[in-house]
């Protein structure tokens, strides 16, 4: 049911429909080769990127890079409470205002 104030199809509506059809005709077909770049464009990965959560849930194996990063984090010295407080006070948070630290 159309409201009473809706204009009838006229020249403008016809022009809009034609422009939409032209735009749709120019869109590429949904071909996987068009959606995903070729190996020439970038280095292909054989499998999806595993996240830390995937590894914890047992859905993926950790990558060597992930293991190196975890080892570096484990070897890093712990931050003191004073350093943590200093970092929190120096961060302005989402609003960027250092007077209201996050």
PDB file of C-alpha atoms in Angstrom:
ATOM      1  CA  UNK A   1       0.000   0.000   0.000  1.00  0.00           C
ATOM      2  CA  UNK A   2       1.422   3.382  -0.994  1.00  0.00           C
ATOM      3  CA  UNK A   3       1.015   6.518   1.121  1.00  0.00           C
ATOM      4  CA  UNK A   4      -1.009   9.270  -0.521  1.00  0.00           C
ATOM      5  CA  UNK A   5       1.989  11.629  -0.765  1.00  0.00           C
ATOM      6  CA  UNK A   6       4.223   9.149  -2.645  1.00  0.00           C
ATOM      7  CA  UNK A   7       4.810  10.443  -6.157  1.00  0.00           C
ATOM      8  CA  UNK A   8       3.897   8.177  -9.029  1.00  0.00           C
ATOM      9  CA  UNK A   9       6.598   6.689 -11.198  1.00  0.00           C
ATOM     10  CA  UNK A  10       7.741   9.451 -13.462  1.00  0.00           C
ATOM     11  CA  UNK A  11      10.771  10.483 -15.514  1.00  0.00           C
ATOM     12  CA  UNK A  12      12.972  10.890 -12.443  1.00  0.00           C
ATOM     13  CA  UNK A  13      12.155   7.402 -11.117  1.00  0.00           C
ATOM     14  CA  UNK A  14      12.823   5.982 -14.588  1.00  0.00           C
ATOM     15  CA  UNK A  15      16.193   7.790 -14.732  1.00  0.00           C
ATOM     16  CA  UNK A  16      17.192   6.441 -11.305  1.00  0.00           C
ATOM     17  CA  UNK A  17      16.240   2.892 -12.317  1.00  0.00           C
ATOM     18  CA  UNK A  18      18.247   3.165 -15.545  1.00  0.00           C
ATOM     19  CA  UNK A  19      21.291   4.480 -13.674  1.00  0.00           C
ATOM     20  CA  UNK A  20      21.068   1.639 -11.163  1.00  0.00           C
ATOM     21  CA  UNK A  21      20.882  -0.911 -13.982  1.00  0.00           C
ATOM     22  CA  UNK A  22      23.918   0.641 -15.679  1.00  0.00           C
ATOM     23  CA  UNK A  23      25.883   0.623 -12.441  1.00  0.00           C
ATOM     24  CA  UNK A  24      24.937  -3.011 -11.776  1.00  0.00           C
ATOM     25  CA  UNK A  25      26.047  -3.986 -15.286  1.00  0.00           C
ATOM     26  CA  UNK A  26      29.505  -2.510 -14.621  1.00  0.00           C
ATOM     27  CA  UNK A  27      30.053  -4.509 -11.416  1.00  0.00           C
ATOM     28  CA  UNK A  28      32.440  -7.440 -11.810  1.00  0.00           C
ATOM     29  CA  UNK A  29      31.054 -10.937 -11.619  1.00  0.00           C
ATOM     30  CA  UNK A  30      31.566 -12.695  -8.312  1.00  0.00           C
ATOM     31  CA  UNK A  31      34.466 -14.743  -9.533  1.00  0.00           C
ATOM     32  CA  UNK A  32      36.980 -15.910  -6.874  1.00  0.00           C
ATOM     33  CA  UNK A  33      39.841 -14.884  -9.153  1.00  0.00           C
ATOM     34  CA  UNK A  34      38.513 -11.318  -9.129  1.00  0.00           C
ATOM     35  CA  UNK A  35      37.792 -11.231  -5.409  1.00  0.00           C
ATOM     36  CA  UNK A  36      41.161 -12.573  -4.296  1.00  0.00           C
ATOM     37  CA  UNK A  37      44.401 -11.065  -5.620  1.00  0.00           C
ATOM     38  CA  UNK A  38      46.694 -13.282  -7.602  1.00  0.00           C
ATOM     39  CA  UNK A  39      49.877 -14.750  -6.085  1.00  0.00           C
ATOM     40  CA  UNK A  40      51.825 -12.284  -8.203  1.00  0.00           C
ATOM     41  CA  UNK A  41      50.332  -9.404  -6.183  1.00  0.00           C
ATOM     42  CA  UNK A  42      51.447 -10.710  -2.791  1.00  0.00           C
ATOM     43  CA  UNK A  43      52.875 -13.693  -1.024  1.00  0.00           C
ATOM     44  CA  UNK A  44      50.208 -16.369  -0.675  1.00  0.00           C
ATOM     45  CA  UNK A  45      49.719 -18.115   2.651  1.00  0.00           C
ATOM     46  CA  UNK A  46      48.772 -21.747   2.513  1.00  0.00           C
ATOM     47  CA  UNK A  47      46.498 -21.549   5.572  1.00  0.00           C
ATOM     48  CA  UNK A  48      44.530 -18.965   7.488  1.00  0.00           C
ATOM     49  CA  UNK A  49      46.306 -16.819  10.050  1.00  0.00           C
ATOM     50  CA  UNK A  50      46.107 -18.502  13.429  1.00  0.00           C
ATOM     51  CA  UNK A  51      45.277 -16.274  16.373  1.00  0.00           C
ATOM     52  CA  UNK A  52      46.325 -16.801  19.962  1.00  0.00           C
ATOM     53  CA  UNK A  53      42.702 -17.639  20.786  1.00  0.00           C
ATOM     54  CA  UNK A  54      42.655 -20.322  18.061  1.00  0.00           C
ATOM     55  CA  UNK A  55      45.768 -21.890  19.565  1.00  0.00           C
ATOM     56  CA  UNK A  56      44.353 -21.807  23.106  1.00  0.00           C
ATOM     57  CA  UNK A  57      41.126 -23.445  21.932  1.00  0.00           C
ATOM     58  CA  UNK A  58      43.078 -26.145  20.103  1.00  0.00           C
ATOM     59  CA  UNK A  59      41.805 -25.096  16.680  1.00  0.00           C
ATOM     60  CA  UNK A  60      45.245 -24.244  15.269  1.00  0.00           C
ATOM     61  CA  UNK A  61      48.921 -24.852  15.776  1.00  0.00           C
ATOM     62  CA  UNK A  62      51.095 -21.931  16.935  1.00  0.00           C
ATOM     63  CA  UNK A  63      53.332 -20.413  14.292  1.00  0.00           C
ATOM     64  CA  UNK A  64      57.081 -19.981  14.919  1.00  0.00           C
ATOM     65  CA  UNK A  65      56.555 -16.198  14.969  1.00  0.00           C
ATOM     66  CA  UNK A  66      53.869 -16.568  17.632  1.00  0.00           C
ATOM     67  CA  UNK A  67      56.132 -18.775  19.749  1.00  0.00           C
ATOM     68  CA  UNK A  68      58.993 -16.254  19.436  1.00  0.00           C
ATOM     69  CA  UNK A  69      56.715 -13.401  20.507  1.00  0.00           C
ATOM     70  CA  UNK A  70      55.447 -15.369  23.508  1.00  0.00           C
ATOM     71  CA  UNK A  71      59.013 -16.230  24.520  1.00  0.00           C
ATOM     72  CA  UNK A  72      60.016 -12.556  24.288  1.00  0.00           C
ATOM     73  CA  UNK A  73      57.026 -11.530  26.412  1.00  0.00           C
ATOM     74  CA  UNK A  74      57.839 -14.223  28.951  1.00  0.00           C
ATOM     75  CA  UNK A  75      61.486 -13.083  29.157  1.00  0.00           C
ATOM     76  CA  UNK A  76      60.586  -9.391  29.552  1.00  0.00           C
ATOM     77  CA  UNK A  77      60.969  -7.973  33.064  1.00  0.00           C
ATOM     78  CA  UNK A  78      57.792  -7.400  35.041  1.00  0.00           C
ATOM     79  CA  UNK A  79      56.647  -3.789  35.392  1.00  0.00           C
ATOM     80  CA  UNK A  80      56.521  -2.327  38.867  1.00  0.00           C
ATOM     81  CA  UNK A  81      53.310  -0.906  40.289  1.00  0.00           C
ATOM     82  CA  UNK A  82      54.840   2.555  40.042  1.00  0.00           C
ATOM     83  CA  UNK A  83      55.587   2.094  36.315  1.00  0.00           C
ATOM     84  CA  UNK A  84      52.092   0.793  35.654  1.00  0.00           C
ATOM     85  CA  UNK A  85      50.614   3.787  37.497  1.00  0.00           C
ATOM     86  CA  UNK A  86      52.873   6.187  35.562  1.00  0.00           C
ATOM     87  CA  UNK A  87      51.779   4.680  32.240  1.00  0.00           C
ATOM     88  CA  UNK A  88      48.106   4.820  33.225  1.00  0.00           C
ATOM     89  CA  UNK A  89      48.374   8.471  34.274  1.00  0.00           C
ATOM     90  CA  UNK A  90      50.241   9.438  31.097  1.00  0.00           C
ATOM     91  CA  UNK A  91      47.580   7.904  28.843  1.00  0.00           C
ATOM     92  CA  UNK A  92      44.751  10.294  28.078  1.00  0.00           C
ATOM     93  CA  UNK A  93      42.476   7.456  27.077  1.00  0.00           C
ATOM     94  CA  UNK A  94      39.828   7.599  24.405  1.00  0.00           C
ATOM     95  CA  UNK A  95      39.226  11.332  24.815  1.00  0.00           C
ATOM     96  CA  UNK A  96      42.961  12.162  24.740  1.00  0.00           C
ATOM     97  CA  UNK A  97      42.666  14.261  27.917  1.00  0.00           C
ATOM     98  CA  UNK A  98      45.570  13.610  30.333  1.00  0.00           C
ATOM     99  CA  UNK A  99      43.562  15.246  33.124  1.00  0.00           C
ATOM    100  CA  UNK A 100      41.162  12.303  33.039  1.00  0.00           C
ATOM    101  CA  UNK A 101      43.427   9.234  32.842  1.00  0.00           C
ATOM    102  CA  UNK A 102      41.933   5.913  31.952  1.00  0.00           C
TER     103      UNK A 102
END
